[in-house]
Amino acid sequence: MSRPRNDTPDRPLKALGGGIRSILRNGGLLMGGGWVEMLARRTYIVFMTRYLGAGDYGIWTYVMAAYGLVIGLSTLGLEAQIPIRLNQAPERATQILGTALSLRLATLALTGAGLAGFALWAETDPTLQLALLLTVPALAGRSLITWVRAVFKAIERTAIQVRLSITFRLLEVTLGILLMAAGAGLFAVLTLHALSWVTEALLGLRLVRRHKGLSLQWHSDLAWGMLRQGWLLGLAGATMVGLMSLPVLLLRPILNDFATLGPVALAFQGVTIIAATGLPFFAAALPVLSRAVASGDRRARHYAPLSAIAVVLLTGLCTWIGVTYGPQQIATVLGPEFAVTGTLFGPAILVAGLGMLPTGFGQFLTVHKVGWPSAVAGLAGC
């Protein structure tokens, strides 16, 4: 039986140049993959609005918002904790990953049961009930693949997860378009969505096992430490997702019409433009930041303000593009029934950028095991 390869960097990147190269290399890969995924999704949305219509697309956005919010609740902040803990205690890598995976499966069981319960007891429309139930396996797959991605980011092998993500998103989009062109409806698209995430998660777990070794474990000191730090980080993450999901969920009883909800909800997709550009660099920076702080590098304190400046510049540019070109271009591509999407697109980008503004500060505090400011800020925003 071959020994798993140890992909943990041989030594800390003490030099500033090495850290920047790591962030640019891995962040560039993640950003490229994020943009491919984003463009694939935008293409998918165009075909959905054409084949499914505004009504069924409204149902799609509603169930995506519901299960997206639940995904945020299932994370326990493990995506931030894994890189930090692996860099602080590389000799316990197998124990850290095994315990983190056990926690992820436990929270996934709870959140999956909660989503199924919401579908069965909170919703009375059979169409919505079935649509929400079809997202339960998607929740499982997406939550697990988020864990897998965190592992590969932590060991700075981002190319593996980028290839995996791009392959499955392009496959889902291609098959989905073919299904809709052949006359398939919303439930077929939701089933494909679930199968795509579950299959990607199973393959991702196999790749983690090959590169780092993987088995379910439970080490009380690690588990309780992750729970103590993770509930605040998980709450902060859920509230950030909630800023995009809750407006869609709350507008549903107000508008009471999925054909109207769909175009409004689509405007909130502006968040993906900011997310696909900025968040990959934050993810790539976390392992480098944790090593810099652990080694006492005084330059680490400049990370948060510099990242905030970069977010302001990025948000300003994207918001200007959204306000200037969004109304006309979106109405031309999607049709006049989606005119409101173009009107709200620029402001939605601005809100998303403001939400990402404190990310660097949150990461800096997380490395120092301080999570409550992010959670309080997220709750205040919601």
Coordinates of C-alpha atoms in Angstrom, one line a residue:
M1 CA 0.0 0.0 0.0
S2 CA 1.6 3.2 -1.1
R3 CA 2.0 6.0 1.4
P4 CA 0.1 9.2 0.7
R5 CA 2.1 12.0 -0.7
N6 CA 2.9 14.9 1.6
D7 CA 2.0 18.0 -0.2
T8 CA 2.5 20.3 2.8
P9 CA 5.2 22.9 1.9
D10 CA 8.6 21.8 3.2
R11 CA 9.2 25.0 5.1
P12 CA 7.4 28.3 5.8
L13 CA 7.5 31.0 3.1
K14 CA 9.3 33.5 5.3
A15 CA 10.2 35.8 2.4
L16 CA 7.6 38.3 1.4
G17 CA 8.3 37.5 -2.3
G18 CA 7.6 33.8 -1.8
G19 CA 4.3 34.6 -0.1
I20 CA 3.2 37.0 -2.8
R21 CA 4.2 34.4 -5.5
S22 CA 2.1 31.7 -3.7
I23 CA -0.9 34.1 -3.5
L24 CA -0.6 35.2 -7.1
R25 CA 0.0 31.6 -8.4
N26 CA -2.8 29.9 -6.5
G27 CA -5.1 32.9 -6.5
G28 CA -4.7 33.3 -10.2
L29 CA -5.6 29.6 -10.7
L30 CA -8.7 30.0 -8.5
M31 CA -9.7 33.2 -10.1
G32 CA -9.4 31.7 -13.6
G33 CA -11.5 28.7 -12.5
G34 CA -14.0 30.9 -10.8
W35 CA -14.5 33.0 -13.9
V36 CA -14.9 29.9 -16.1
E37 CA -17.5 28.6 -13.6
M38 CA -19.2 32.0 -13.5
L39 CA -19.4 32.3 -17.3
A40 CA -20.7 28.8 -17.5
R41 CA -23.4 29.6 -15.0
R42 CA -24.3 32.9 -16.8
T43 CA -24.7 30.9 -20.0
Y44 CA -26.8 28.4 -18.2
I45 CA -29.1 31.2 -16.9
V46 CA -29.6 32.6 -20.4
F47 CA -30.8 29.2 -21.6
M48 CA -32.9 28.6 -18.5
T49 CA -34.8 31.9 -18.9
R50 CA -35.4 31.0 -22.6
Y51 CA -36.5 27.4 -22.1
L52 CA -38.0 27.4 -18.6
G53 CA -39.5 30.9 -18.7
A54 CA -39.6 33.5 -15.9
G55 CA -42.0 31.4 -13.7
D56 CA -39.9 28.2 -13.5
Y57 CA -36.7 30.2 -13.3
G58 CA -38.2 32.0 -10.3
I59 CA -38.8 28.6 -8.6
W60 CA -35.2 27.7 -9.4
T61 CA -33.8 30.9 -7.8
Y62 CA -36.0 30.4 -4.7
V63 CA -34.8 26.8 -4.1
M64 CA -31.2 27.8 -4.8
A65 CA -31.5 30.6 -2.2
A66 CA -33.0 28.2 0.3
Y67 CA -30.4 25.5 0.0
G68 CA -27.6 28.0 -0.4
L69 CA -28.5 29.5 3.0
V70 CA -28.4 26.0 4.5
I71 CA -25.0 25.3 3.0
G72 CA -23.7 28.3 4.9
L73 CA -25.0 26.9 8.1
S74 CA -23.3 23.5 7.5
T75 CA -19.8 24.8 7.2
L76 CA -18.8 25.5 10.8
G77 CA -16.0 27.7 9.5
L78 CA -14.0 24.6 8.6
E79 CA -12.9 26.1 5.3
A80 CA -11.0 28.8 7.3
Q81 CA -9.8 26.5 10.0
I82 CA -8.3 23.8 7.9
P83 CA -5.5 25.9 6.3
I84 CA -4.7 27.5 9.7
R85 CA -4.6 24.2 11.6
L86 CA -2.6 22.3 9.0
N87 CA 0.1 25.0 8.9
Q88 CA 0.2 25.2 12.7
A89 CA 0.4 21.5 13.3
P90 CA 1.4 19.7 10.1
E91 CA 2.4 16.6 12.1
R92 CA -1.3 16.1 12.9
A93 CA -2.6 16.6 9.4
T94 CA -4.4 13.2 9.1
Q95 CA -6.1 13.7 12.5
I96 CA -7.1 17.3 11.6
L97 CA -8.6 16.2 8.3
G98 CA -10.3 13.1 9.7
T99 CA -11.9 15.0 12.6
A100 CA -12.9 17.9 10.3
L101 CA -14.6 15.5 7.9
S102 CA -16.5 13.9 10.8
L103 CA -17.7 17.3 11.9
R104 CA -18.8 18.1 8.4
L105 CA -20.8 14.9 8.0
A106 CA -22.5 15.6 11.4
T107 CA -23.5 19.1 10.5
L108 CA -24.5 18.0 7.0
A109 CA -26.9 15.4 8.6
L110 CA -28.5 18.1 10.7
T111 CA -28.8 20.7 8.0
G112 CA -30.0 18.1 5.4
A113 CA -32.8 17.0 7.8
G114 CA -33.7 20.7 8.4
L115 CA -34.0 21.4 4.7
A116 CA -36.1 18.3 4.2
G117 CA -38.3 19.3 7.1
F118 CA -38.7 22.8 5.7
A119 CA -39.8 21.3 2.3
L120 CA -42.3 18.9 3.9
W121 CA -43.9 21.1 6.6
A122 CA -43.3 24.7 5.8
E123 CA -44.2 24.5 2.1
T124 CA -47.7 23.5 1.0
D125 CA -47.2 23.7 -2.8
P126 CA -46.3 20.1 -4.1
T127 CA -44.1 21.6 -6.8
L128 CA -42.0 23.6 -4.3
Q129 CA -41.9 20.6 -2.0
L130 CA -40.4 18.3 -4.6
A131 CA -38.0 21.0 -5.9
L132 CA -36.7 21.6 -2.4
L133 CA -36.3 17.9 -1.7
L134 CA -34.3 17.5 -4.9
T135 CA -31.8 20.0 -3.4
V136 CA -31.1 17.8 -0.3
P137 CA -28.5 15.6 -2.2
A138 CA -27.1 18.7 -3.9
L139 CA -26.6 20.1 -0.4
A140 CA -24.7 17.0 0.6
G141 CA -22.5 17.1 -2.5
R142 CA -21.8 20.8 -2.4
S143 CA -21.0 20.9 1.3
L144 CA -18.5 18.0 1.0
I145 CA -16.9 19.5 -2.1
T146 CA -16.5 22.8 -0.3
W147 CA -14.5 20.8 2.4
V148 CA -12.5 19.2 -0.4
R149 CA -11.6 22.5 -1.9
A150 CA -10.5 23.9 1.4
V151 CA -8.1 20.9 1.8
F152 CA -6.5 21.5 -1.6
K153 CA -6.2 25.3 -1.0
A154 CA -4.6 24.5 2.4
I155 CA -1.9 22.3 0.8
E156 CA -1.5 24.8 -2.1
R157 CA -2.5 22.3 -4.7
T158 CA -5.3 24.4 -6.2
A159 CA -4.8 23.2 -9.7
I160 CA -6.4 19.8 -8.7
Q161 CA -9.6 21.3 -7.4
V162 CA -9.8 23.9 -10.2
R163 CA -9.7 21.1 -12.8
L164 CA -12.3 19.1 -10.9
S165 CA -14.6 22.1 -10.5
I166 CA -14.4 23.3 -14.1
T167 CA -15.0 19.8 -15.5
F168 CA -18.2 19.2 -13.5
R169 CA -19.6 22.7 -14.0
L170 CA -19.1 22.5 -17.8
L171 CA -20.5 19.0 -17.8
E172 CA -23.6 20.1 -15.9
V173 CA -24.2 23.1 -18.1
T174 CA -23.8 21.2 -21.3
L175 CA -26.1 18.3 -20.3
G176 CA -28.6 20.8 -18.8
I177 CA -28.8 22.8 -22.0
L178 CA -29.2 19.5 -24.0
L179 CA -32.0 18.3 -21.6
M180 CA -33.9 21.6 -21.8
A181 CA -33.5 21.7 -25.6
A182 CA -35.0 18.2 -25.7
G183 CA -38.0 19.4 -23.7
A184 CA -37.0 18.5 -20.2
G185 CA -38.3 20.8 -17.4
L186 CA -37.3 22.2 -14.1
F187 CA -37.2 18.8 -12.2
A188 CA -34.8 17.3 -14.7
V189 CA -32.5 20.3 -14.3
L190 CA -32.7 20.0 -10.5
T191 CA -31.9 16.3 -10.6
L192 CA -28.9 16.9 -12.9
H193 CA -27.7 19.6 -10.5
A194 CA -27.8 17.2 -7.5
L195 CA -26.1 14.4 -9.4
S196 CA -23.4 16.7 -10.6
W197 CA -22.5 17.9 -7.0
V198 CA -22.7 14.4 -5.5
T199 CA -20.4 12.9 -8.2
E200 CA -17.9 15.7 -7.8
A201 CA -17.9 15.3 -4.1
L202 CA -17.2 11.6 -4.3
L203 CA -14.4 12.0 -6.7
G204 CA -13.0 14.9 -4.7
L205 CA -12.9 12.8 -1.5
R206 CA -11.0 10.1 -3.4
L207 CA -8.5 12.7 -4.6
V208 CA -7.9 14.0 -1.0
R209 CA -7.4 10.4 0.1
R210 CA -4.8 9.9 -2.6
H211 CA -2.8 13.1 -1.9
K212 CA -3.1 13.4 1.9
G213 CA -4.5 10.2 3.2
L214 CA -8.1 10.3 4.6
S215 CA -10.1 8.4 7.1
L216 CA -13.0 9.3 9.5
Q217 CA -11.5 10.1 12.9
W218 CA -12.5 11.8 16.1
H219 CA -10.0 13.5 18.4
S220 CA -11.8 15.3 21.2
D221 CA -9.2 18.1 21.6
L222 CA -9.4 18.9 17.9
A223 CA -13.1 18.5 17.6
W224 CA -14.0 20.7 20.6
G225 CA -11.5 23.3 19.4
M226 CA -13.0 23.4 16.0
L227 CA -16.5 23.6 17.4
R228 CA -15.5 26.5 19.8
Q229 CA -14.0 28.5 17.0
G230 CA -16.3 27.2 14.3
W231 CA -19.7 28.2 15.5
L232 CA -18.8 31.8 15.3
L233 CA -17.1 31.4 11.9
G234 CA -20.0 29.4 10.7
L235 CA -22.5 32.0 11.9
A236 CA -20.4 34.7 10.1
G237 CA -20.4 32.7 6.9
A238 CA -24.1 31.9 7.0
T239 CA -24.9 35.6 7.5
M240 CA -22.8 36.6 4.5
V241 CA -24.7 34.0 2.4
G242 CA -27.9 35.3 4.0
L243 CA -27.3 38.8 2.7
M244 CA -27.8 37.3 -0.8
S245 CA -30.3 34.6 0.0
L246 CA -32.7 36.2 2.5
P247 CA -33.9 38.9 0.1
V248 CA -35.1 36.3 -2.4
L249 CA -36.7 34.2 0.4
L250 CA -38.4 37.1 2.0
L251 CA -39.6 38.6 -1.3
R252 CA -41.5 35.4 -2.2
P253 CA -44.5 36.0 0.0
I254 CA -44.5 39.7 -0.8
L255 CA -44.5 39.3 -4.6
N256 CA -46.4 36.0 -4.5
D257 CA -45.4 35.4 -8.1
F258 CA -42.4 33.5 -9.3
A259 CA -42.5 35.1 -12.7
T260 CA -41.8 38.4 -10.9
L261 CA -39.4 37.0 -8.4
G262 CA -37.1 35.4 -11.0
P263 CA -35.9 38.6 -12.6
V264 CA -35.5 40.4 -9.3
A265 CA -33.5 37.4 -7.9
L266 CA -31.3 37.3 -11.0
A267 CA -30.0 40.8 -10.2
F268 CA -28.5 39.4 -7.0
Q269 CA -26.3 37.2 -9.2
G270 CA -24.1 40.3 -9.5
V271 CA -22.4 38.9 -6.4
T272 CA -20.7 36.2 -8.5
I273 CA -18.8 38.8 -10.5
I274 CA -17.2 40.1 -7.3
A275 CA -16.8 36.7 -5.8
A276 CA -15.2 35.1 -8.8
T277 CA -12.6 37.8 -8.9
G278 CA -11.8 38.6 -5.3
L279 CA -12.5 35.6 -3.1
P280 CA -10.0 33.3 -4.9
F281 CA -7.1 35.6 -3.8
F282 CA -8.5 35.7 -0.2
A283 CA -8.6 31.9 -0.2
A284 CA -5.1 31.6 -1.6
A285 CA -3.8 34.1 0.9
L286 CA -5.0 32.3 4.0
P287 CA -2.3 29.6 4.2
V288 CA 0.4 32.3 3.6
L289 CA -1.1 34.6 6.2
S290 CA -1.3 31.9 8.8
R291 CA 2.4 31.0 8.3
A292 CA 3.4 34.7 8.4
V293 CA 1.5 35.2 11.7
A294 CA 2.9 32.0 13.2
S295 CA 6.5 33.1 12.3
G296 CA 6.0 36.6 13.8
D297 CA 6.3 38.4 10.5
R298 CA 5.4 42.0 11.2
R299 CA 4.4 42.6 7.6
A300 CA 1.3 40.4 8.1
R301 CA -0.5 43.3 9.8
H302 CA -0.6 45.2 6.4
Y303 CA -2.6 42.4 4.8
A304 CA -6.0 43.5 5.9
P305 CA -5.9 47.2 4.9
L306 CA -4.2 46.4 1.6
S307 CA -6.9 43.8 0.7
A308 CA -9.6 46.3 1.6
I309 CA -8.1 48.9 -0.8
A310 CA -8.1 46.2 -3.6
V311 CA -11.7 45.4 -2.9
V312 CA -12.7 49.0 -3.1
L313 CA -11.0 49.4 -6.5
L314 CA -12.5 46.2 -7.8
T315 CA -16.0 47.0 -6.6
G316 CA -15.9 50.5 -8.0
L317 CA -14.9 49.2 -11.5
C318 CA -17.5 46.4 -11.5
T319 CA -20.3 48.6 -10.2
W320 CA -19.6 51.2 -12.9
I321 CA -19.7 48.5 -15.6
G322 CA -22.9 47.1 -14.1
V323 CA -24.7 50.5 -13.9
T324 CA -23.5 51.7 -17.3
Y325 CA -24.0 48.6 -19.4
G326 CA -26.3 46.3 -17.3
P327 CA -29.8 47.7 -18.1
Q328 CA -29.4 47.6 -21.9
Q329 CA -27.3 44.5 -22.3
I330 CA -29.3 42.3 -19.9
A331 CA -32.7 43.3 -21.5
T332 CA -31.2 42.6 -24.9
V333 CA -29.9 39.1 -24.0
L334 CA -32.7 37.9 -21.7
G335 CA -35.7 39.7 -23.0
P336 CA -37.9 42.6 -21.9
E337 CA -39.4 40.7 -18.9
F338 CA -35.9 40.8 -17.3
A339 CA -35.5 44.6 -17.6
V340 CA -35.7 45.0 -13.9
T341 CA -32.7 42.7 -13.6
G342 CA -30.5 45.2 -15.5
T343 CA -31.7 48.1 -13.4
L344 CA -30.8 46.4 -10.1
F345 CA -27.6 44.7 -11.4
G346 CA -25.2 47.5 -10.7
P347 CA -26.5 48.2 -7.1
A348 CA -26.3 44.5 -6.4
I349 CA -22.7 44.4 -7.3
L350 CA -22.0 47.4 -5.0
V351 CA -23.7 45.6 -2.1
A352 CA -21.7 42.4 -2.8
G353 CA -18.5 44.4 -2.9
L354 CA -19.3 46.1 0.4
G355 CA -20.0 42.7 1.9
M356 CA -16.5 41.5 0.8
L357 CA -14.7 44.6 2.1
P358 CA -13.9 43.3 5.6
T359 CA -12.9 39.8 4.4
G360 CA -9.2 40.5 5.0
F361 CA -9.8 41.8 8.5
G362 CA -11.9 38.8 9.2
Q363 CA -9.2 36.4 8.0
F364 CA -6.6 38.2 10.1
L365 CA -8.8 37.9 13.2
T366 CA -9.5 34.2 12.4
V367 CA -5.8 33.4 12.3
H368 CA -5.6 35.0 15.8
K369 CA -8.6 32.8 16.8
V370 CA -11.0 35.8 17.2
G371 CA -14.3 35.2 15.4
W372 CA -16.9 37.2 17.1
P373 CA -16.5 40.5 15.2
S374 CA -17.3 38.8 11.9
A375 CA -20.3 37.1 13.4
V376 CA -21.7 40.3 14.9
A377 CA -21.1 42.2 11.7
G378 CA -22.9 39.6 9.7
L379 CA -25.9 39.5 12.0
A380 CA -26.1 43.3 11.9
G381 CA -26.0 43.2 8.1
C382 CA -28.9 40.6 8.0

